[in-house]
Amino acid sequence: MGVMERLVLSDAAWERIAPLIIGRPDQKGSTGRDNRMFMEGVLWIVRTGSPWRDLPEAFGDWNSVFRRFSRWSLKGVWWRIFEAMSDDPDFEYLIVDSTIVRAHQHAAGAKKGGSEDQAIGRSRGGLSTKIHMAVRGLGCPVRFTLTAGQKGDAPQAAALLEGLPAEVVMADTAYDADHLRQAIAAKGALAVIPNNPSRALKYPLDKHLYAQRHLVECCFSNSNNSAASQPVSKRQPEITLPSSLSQPSSYGCDKCPHHLARQQIGML
């Protein structure tokens, strides 16, 4: 099967993305050559984890695509697309969590102060980056941030939740901090967070609601299925496009009702 038969952007997704990009025909300045195919080329790199030099010619010259990708990153285009594509009214639940991505061995040796700018730090497993993510009730990401691998979870949570409506905020024990519980209460939301064993004053925990926290693990699992997020190709933090650009083939946890339903009808 050729590259052109494996394009992933639907017409509906492109209609939402097209007004957000730069180099449109209705803008002043130069017009980007085949913006949709450029997006497909970036998605191909994300899916396969291949070096830019291996980009198929169908997407254009690899160096031109790479430089254009870099320009969009510097101008915040990818963040703008992420925010638009992750916009959804289903904010009954917000779930926060983090995961570690080991940095490639060639990430070492940056100039002093440069590694922090690239969200690379030294944790117990060596050079690494930590991805902090907020996921909505449907299991899709709505906001994420990158820090050095040794950074704590709870200090990053307030920024992830700021401005996002929610009735329930779920997190694991690493987020059991008074300042975070107070911030959640100020939003008018219920904090569903297990108590740290060292806590003297214990808070009640709704275990039925807490069982839904697996959705953030599913989100991380789905992201890790992308070859571009694997440790072997992790040279520095890069923006991963939201899963809402293309429907995932399956969910990463057998607790998901979607996963169970597909099993029942023989789709998995």
GROMACS .gro file of C-alpha atoms in nm:
model
  268
    1MET     CA    1   0.000   0.000   0.000
    2GLY     CA    2   0.146   0.338  -0.102
    3VAL     CA    3   0.184   0.648   0.111
    4MET     CA    4  -0.108   0.824  -0.057
    5GLU     CA    5  -0.342   0.542   0.045
    6ARG     CA    6  -0.250   0.584   0.412
    7LEU     CA    7  -0.328   0.952   0.473
    8VAL     CA    8  -0.493   1.010   0.811
    9LEU     CA    9  -0.646   1.360   0.806
   10SER     CA   10  -1.020   1.347   0.749
   11ASP     CA   11  -1.197   1.628   0.565
   12ALA     CA   12  -1.375   1.725   0.887
   13ALA     CA   13  -1.048   1.748   1.081
   14TRP     CA   14  -0.882   1.953   0.807
   15GLU     CA   15  -1.173   2.200   0.802
   16ARG     CA   16  -1.107   2.267   1.172
   17ILE     CA   17  -0.731   2.295   1.128
   18ALA     CA   18  -0.712   2.501   0.807
   19PRO     CA   19  -0.810   2.840   0.961
   20LEU     CA   20  -0.543   2.802   1.233
   21ILE     CA   21  -0.234   2.759   1.020
   22ILE     CA   22  -0.001   3.018   0.869
   23GLY     CA   23   0.075   3.054   0.499
   24ARG     CA   24  -0.290   3.048   0.397
   25PRO     CA   25  -0.397   3.197   0.061
   26ASP     CA   26  -0.603   3.464   0.240
   27GLN     CA   27  -0.300   3.590   0.436
   28LYS     CA   28  -0.038   3.843   0.335
   29GLY     CA   29   0.307   3.712   0.250
   30SER     CA   30   0.406   3.383   0.092
   31THR     CA   31   0.153   3.104   0.066
   32GLY     CA   32   0.250   2.758   0.188
   33ARG     CA   33   0.270   2.488  -0.073
   34ASP     CA   34  -0.004   2.227  -0.018
   35ASN     CA   35  -0.065   2.287   0.351
   36ARG     CA   36  -0.267   1.970   0.394
   37MET     CA   37   0.008   1.746   0.254
   38PHE     CA   38   0.256   1.922   0.481
   39MET     CA   39   0.038   1.828   0.780
   40GLU     CA   40   0.018   1.470   0.652
   41GLY     CA   41   0.398   1.462   0.627
   42VAL     CA   42   0.436   1.573   0.990
   43LEU     CA   43   0.184   1.312   1.100
   44TRP     CA   44   0.378   1.048   0.905
   45ILE     CA   45   0.694   1.138   1.099
   46VAL     CA   46   0.501   1.123   1.428
   47ARG     CA   47   0.351   0.783   1.347
   48THR     CA   48   0.665   0.615   1.219
   49GLY     CA   49   0.939   0.785   1.423
   50SER     CA   50   1.154   0.796   1.108
   51PRO     CA   51   1.435   1.050   1.056
   52TRP     CA   52   1.331   1.355   0.856
   53ARG     CA   53   1.565   1.246   0.576
   54ASP     CA   54   1.347   0.937   0.522
   55LEU     CA   55   1.031   1.141   0.459
   56PRO     CA   56   0.870   1.009   0.137
   57GLU     CA   57   0.895   1.242  -0.163
   58ALA     CA   58   0.514   1.252  -0.184
   59PHE     CA   59   0.521   1.498   0.108
   60GLY     CA   60   0.784   1.723  -0.048
   61ASP     CA   61   1.153   1.785   0.013
   62TRP     CA   62   1.237   1.660   0.362
   63ASN     CA   63   1.450   1.963   0.452
   64SER     CA   64   1.179   2.208   0.347
   65VAL     CA   65   0.920   2.017   0.550
   66PHE     CA   66   1.151   2.008   0.852
   67ARG     CA   67   1.228   2.381   0.838
   68ARG     CA   68   0.861   2.461   0.800
   69PHE     CA   69   0.779   2.238   1.097
   70SER     CA   70   1.037   2.427   1.303
   71ARG     CA   71   0.893   2.765   1.202
   72TRP     CA   72   0.545   2.656   1.305
   73SER     CA   73   0.684   2.538   1.639
   74LEU     CA   74   0.852   2.874   1.709
   75LYS     CA   75   0.536   3.064   1.616
   76GLY     CA   76   0.309   2.851   1.836
   77VAL     CA   77   0.103   2.706   1.552
   78TRP     CA   78   0.109   2.352   1.691
   79TRP     CA   79  -0.012   2.473   2.031
   80ARG     CA   80  -0.294   2.662   1.861
   81ILE     CA   81  -0.398   2.351   1.670
   82PHE     CA   82  -0.379   2.138   1.985
   83GLU     CA   83  -0.602   2.375   2.182
   84ALA     CA   84  -0.860   2.389   1.904
   85MET     CA   85  -0.868   2.016   1.839
   86SER     CA   86  -0.889   1.926   2.208
   87ASP     CA   87  -1.177   2.166   2.273
   88ASP     CA   88  -1.479   1.965   2.391
   89PRO     CA   89  -1.768   2.041   2.629
   90ASP     CA   90  -1.723   1.711   2.819
   91PHE     CA   91  -1.548   1.842   3.130
   92GLU     CA   92  -1.740   1.650   3.395
   93TYR     CA   93  -1.411   1.481   3.485
   94LEU     CA   94  -1.057   1.613   3.466
   95ILE     CA   95  -0.777   1.366   3.532
   96VAL     CA   96  -0.414   1.469   3.578
   97ASP     CA   97  -0.106   1.250   3.572
   98SER     CA   98   0.250   1.242   3.444
   99THR     CA   99   0.486   1.003   3.272
  100ILE     CA  100   0.861   0.988   3.218
  101VAL     CA  101   1.026   0.975   2.875
  102ARG     CA  102   1.394   0.889   2.872
  103ALA     CA  103   1.604   1.125   2.666
  104HIS     CA  104   1.821   0.994   2.385
  105GLN     CA  105   2.187   0.950   2.479
  106HIS     CA  106   2.280   1.229   2.237
  107ALA     CA  107   2.074   1.474   2.443
  108ALA     CA  108   2.368   1.497   2.685
  109GLY     CA  109   2.631   1.768   2.647
  110ALA     CA  110   2.405   2.070   2.601
  111LYS     CA  111   2.535   2.413   2.699
  112LYS     CA  112   2.491   2.516   3.059
  113GLY     CA  113   2.128   2.614   3.116
  114GLY     CA  114   2.020   2.475   2.781
  115SER     CA  115   1.886   2.143   2.905
  116GLU     CA  116   1.627   2.312   3.127
  117ASP     CA  117   1.504   2.510   2.827
  118GLN     CA  118   1.448   2.179   2.649
  119ALA     CA  119   1.281   2.017   2.954
  120ILE     CA  120   1.560   1.764   3.004
  121GLY     CA  121   1.676   1.680   3.353
  122ARG     CA  122   1.844   1.402   3.545
  123SER     CA  123   1.615   1.172   3.740
  124ARG     CA  124   1.679   0.828   3.887
  125GLY     CA  125   1.673   0.671   3.541
  126GLY     CA  126   1.915   0.920   3.386
  127LEU     CA  127   1.841   1.206   3.146
  128SER     CA  128   1.466   1.232   3.104
  129THR     CA  129   1.166   1.451   3.033
  130LYS     CA  130   0.840   1.440   3.226
  131ILE     CA  131   0.508   1.489   3.048
  132HIS     CA  132   0.234   1.634   3.269
  133MET     CA  133  -0.112   1.597   3.120
  134ALA     CA  134  -0.475   1.680   3.193
  135VAL     CA  135  -0.730   1.449   3.033
  136ARG     CA  136  -1.105   1.502   3.006
  137GLY     CA  137  -1.380   1.249   3.065
  138LEU     CA  138  -1.357   1.102   2.716
  139GLY     CA  139  -0.991   1.014   2.773
  140CYS     CA  140  -0.849   1.274   2.532
  141PRO     CA  141  -0.584   1.530   2.633
  142VAL     CA  142  -0.684   1.892   2.685
  143ARG     CA  143  -0.358   2.037   2.815
  144PHE     CA  144  -0.002   1.923   2.871
  145THR     CA  145   0.332   2.062   2.972
  146LEU     CA  146   0.692   1.936   2.966
  147THR     CA  147   0.940   1.962   3.251
  148ALA     CA  148   1.273   1.811   3.344
  149GLY     CA  149   1.238   1.453   3.464
  150GLN     CA  150   1.317   1.528   3.829
  151LYS     CA  151   1.037   1.784   3.872
  152GLY     CA  152   0.754   1.694   4.109
  153ASP     CA  153   0.396   1.625   3.998
  154ALA     CA  154   0.186   1.833   4.237
  155PRO     CA  155   0.358   2.170   4.166
  156GLN     CA  156   0.265   2.141   3.796
  157ALA     CA  157  -0.100   2.047   3.851
  158ALA     CA  158  -0.239   2.395   3.924
  159ALA     CA  159  -0.120   2.527   3.587
  160LEU     CA  160  -0.273   2.227   3.411
  161LEU     CA  161  -0.612   2.284   3.573
  162GLU     CA  162  -0.622   2.664   3.555
  163GLY     CA  163  -0.924   2.789   3.362
  164LEU     CA  164  -1.062   2.441   3.287
  165PRO     CA  165  -1.413   2.375   3.424
  166ALA     CA  166  -1.473   2.046   3.602
  167GLU     CA  167  -1.706   1.882   3.849
  168VAL     CA  168  -1.452   1.619   3.954
  169VAL     CA  169  -1.070   1.630   3.946
  170MET     CA  170  -0.891   1.296   3.980
  171ALA     CA  171  -0.525   1.224   4.047
  172ASP     CA  172  -0.307   0.970   4.223
  173THR     CA  173  -0.135   0.995   4.561
  174ALA     CA  174   0.153   1.202   4.422
  175TYR     CA  175  -0.092   1.494   4.392
  176ASP     CA  176  -0.211   1.481   4.753
  177ALA     CA  177  -0.113   1.835   4.853
  178ASP     CA  178  -0.316   2.087   5.052
  179HIS     CA  179  -0.256   2.369   4.803
  180LEU     CA  180  -0.388   2.155   4.516
  181ARG     CA  181  -0.695   2.041   4.710
  182GLN     CA  182  -0.768   2.405   4.791
  183ALA     CA  183  -0.731   2.506   4.425
  184ILE     CA  184  -0.971   2.229   4.321
  185ALA     CA  185  -1.223   2.336   4.587
  186ALA     CA  186  -1.198   2.695   4.462
  187LYS     CA  187  -1.312   2.568   4.120
  188GLY     CA  188  -1.620   2.419   4.285
  189ALA     CA  189  -1.497   2.070   4.200
  190LEU     CA  190  -1.458   1.752   4.403
  191ALA     CA  191  -1.101   1.629   4.457
  192VAL     CA  192  -1.078   1.252   4.415
  193ILE     CA  193  -0.722   1.191   4.533
  194PRO     CA  194  -0.602   0.909   4.761
  195ASN     CA  195  -0.447   1.018   5.089
  196ASN     CA  196  -0.073   1.012   5.129
  197PRO     CA  197   0.010   0.758   5.405
  198SER     CA  198   0.193   1.032   5.596
  199ARG     CA  199  -0.116   1.256   5.609
  200ALA     CA  200  -0.256   1.297   5.962
  201LEU     CA  201  -0.596   1.431   5.852
  202LYS     CA  202  -0.748   1.185   5.606
  203TYR     CA  203  -0.993   1.293   5.337
  204PRO     CA  204  -1.274   1.065   5.217
  205LEU     CA  205  -1.214   0.896   4.880
  206ASP     CA  206  -1.487   0.800   4.634
  207LYS     CA  207  -1.340   0.471   4.507
  208HIS     CA  208  -1.612   0.436   4.243
  209LEU     CA  209  -1.511   0.766   4.083
  210TYR     CA  210  -1.141   0.697   4.130
  211ALA     CA  211  -1.177   0.385   3.916
  212GLN     CA  212  -1.220   0.617   3.616
  213ARG     CA  213  -0.863   0.742   3.656
  214HIS     CA  214  -0.750   0.466   3.420
  215LEU     CA  215  -0.855   0.694   3.132
  216VAL     CA  216  -0.538   0.900   3.169
  217GLU     CA  217  -0.332   0.579   3.159
  218CYS     CA  218  -0.515   0.486   2.838
  219CYS     CA  219  -0.426   0.825   2.694
  220PHE     CA  220  -0.058   0.780   2.775
  221SER     CA  221  -0.068   0.427   2.634
  222ASN     CA  222  -0.221   0.551   2.310
  223SER     CA  223   0.046   0.822   2.284
  224ASN     CA  224   0.322   0.569   2.347
  225ASN     CA  225   0.199   0.363   2.052
  226SER     CA  226   0.338   0.641   1.833
  227ALA     CA  227   0.690   0.553   1.729
  228ALA     CA  228   0.796   0.917   1.767
  229SER     CA  229   0.742   0.899   2.143
  230GLN     CA  230   0.962   0.595   2.196
  231PRO     CA  231   1.288   0.648   2.393
  232VAL     CA  232   1.511   0.542   2.103
  233SER     CA  233   1.397   0.841   1.897
  234LYS     CA  234   1.362   1.091   2.180
  235ARG     CA  235   1.628   1.352   2.116
  236GLN     CA  236   1.449   1.650   2.269
  237PRO     CA  237   1.091   1.733   2.366
  238GLU     CA  238   0.870   1.766   2.063
  239ILE     CA  239   0.504   1.852   2.034
  240THR     CA  240   0.289   1.545   1.978
  241LEU     CA  241  -0.028   1.623   1.790
  242PRO     CA  242  -0.355   1.548   1.975
  243SER     CA  243  -0.515   1.210   1.937
  244SER     CA  244  -0.834   1.382   1.817
  245LEU     CA  245  -0.669   1.440   1.477
  246SER     CA  246  -0.720   1.074   1.401
  247GLN     CA  247  -0.929   0.808   1.571
  248PRO     CA  248  -0.710   0.563   1.764
  249SER     CA  249  -0.738   0.205   1.650
  250SER     CA  250  -0.790   0.082   2.006
  251TYR     CA  251  -0.766   0.196   2.365
  252GLY     CA  252  -0.474   0.104   2.583
  253CYS     CA  253  -0.665  -0.044   2.875
  254ASP     CA  254  -0.905  -0.338   2.889
  255LYS     CA  255  -1.113  -0.151   3.149
  256CYS     CA  256  -1.240   0.091   2.883
  257PRO     CA  257  -1.606   0.032   2.792
  258HIS     CA  258  -1.513   0.111   2.430
  259HIS     CA  259  -1.251  -0.166   2.437
  260LEU     CA  260  -1.492  -0.416   2.591
  261ALA     CA  261  -1.765  -0.332   2.341
  262ARG     CA  262  -1.527  -0.387   2.050
  263GLN     CA  263  -1.426  -0.723   2.195
  264GLN     CA  264  -1.791  -0.830   2.217
  265ILE     CA  265  -1.857  -0.756   1.852
  266GLY     CA  266  -1.531  -0.914   1.738
  267MET     CA  267  -1.350  -0.596   1.636
  268LEU     CA  268  -1.046  -0.673   1.851
   0.00000   0.00000   0.00000
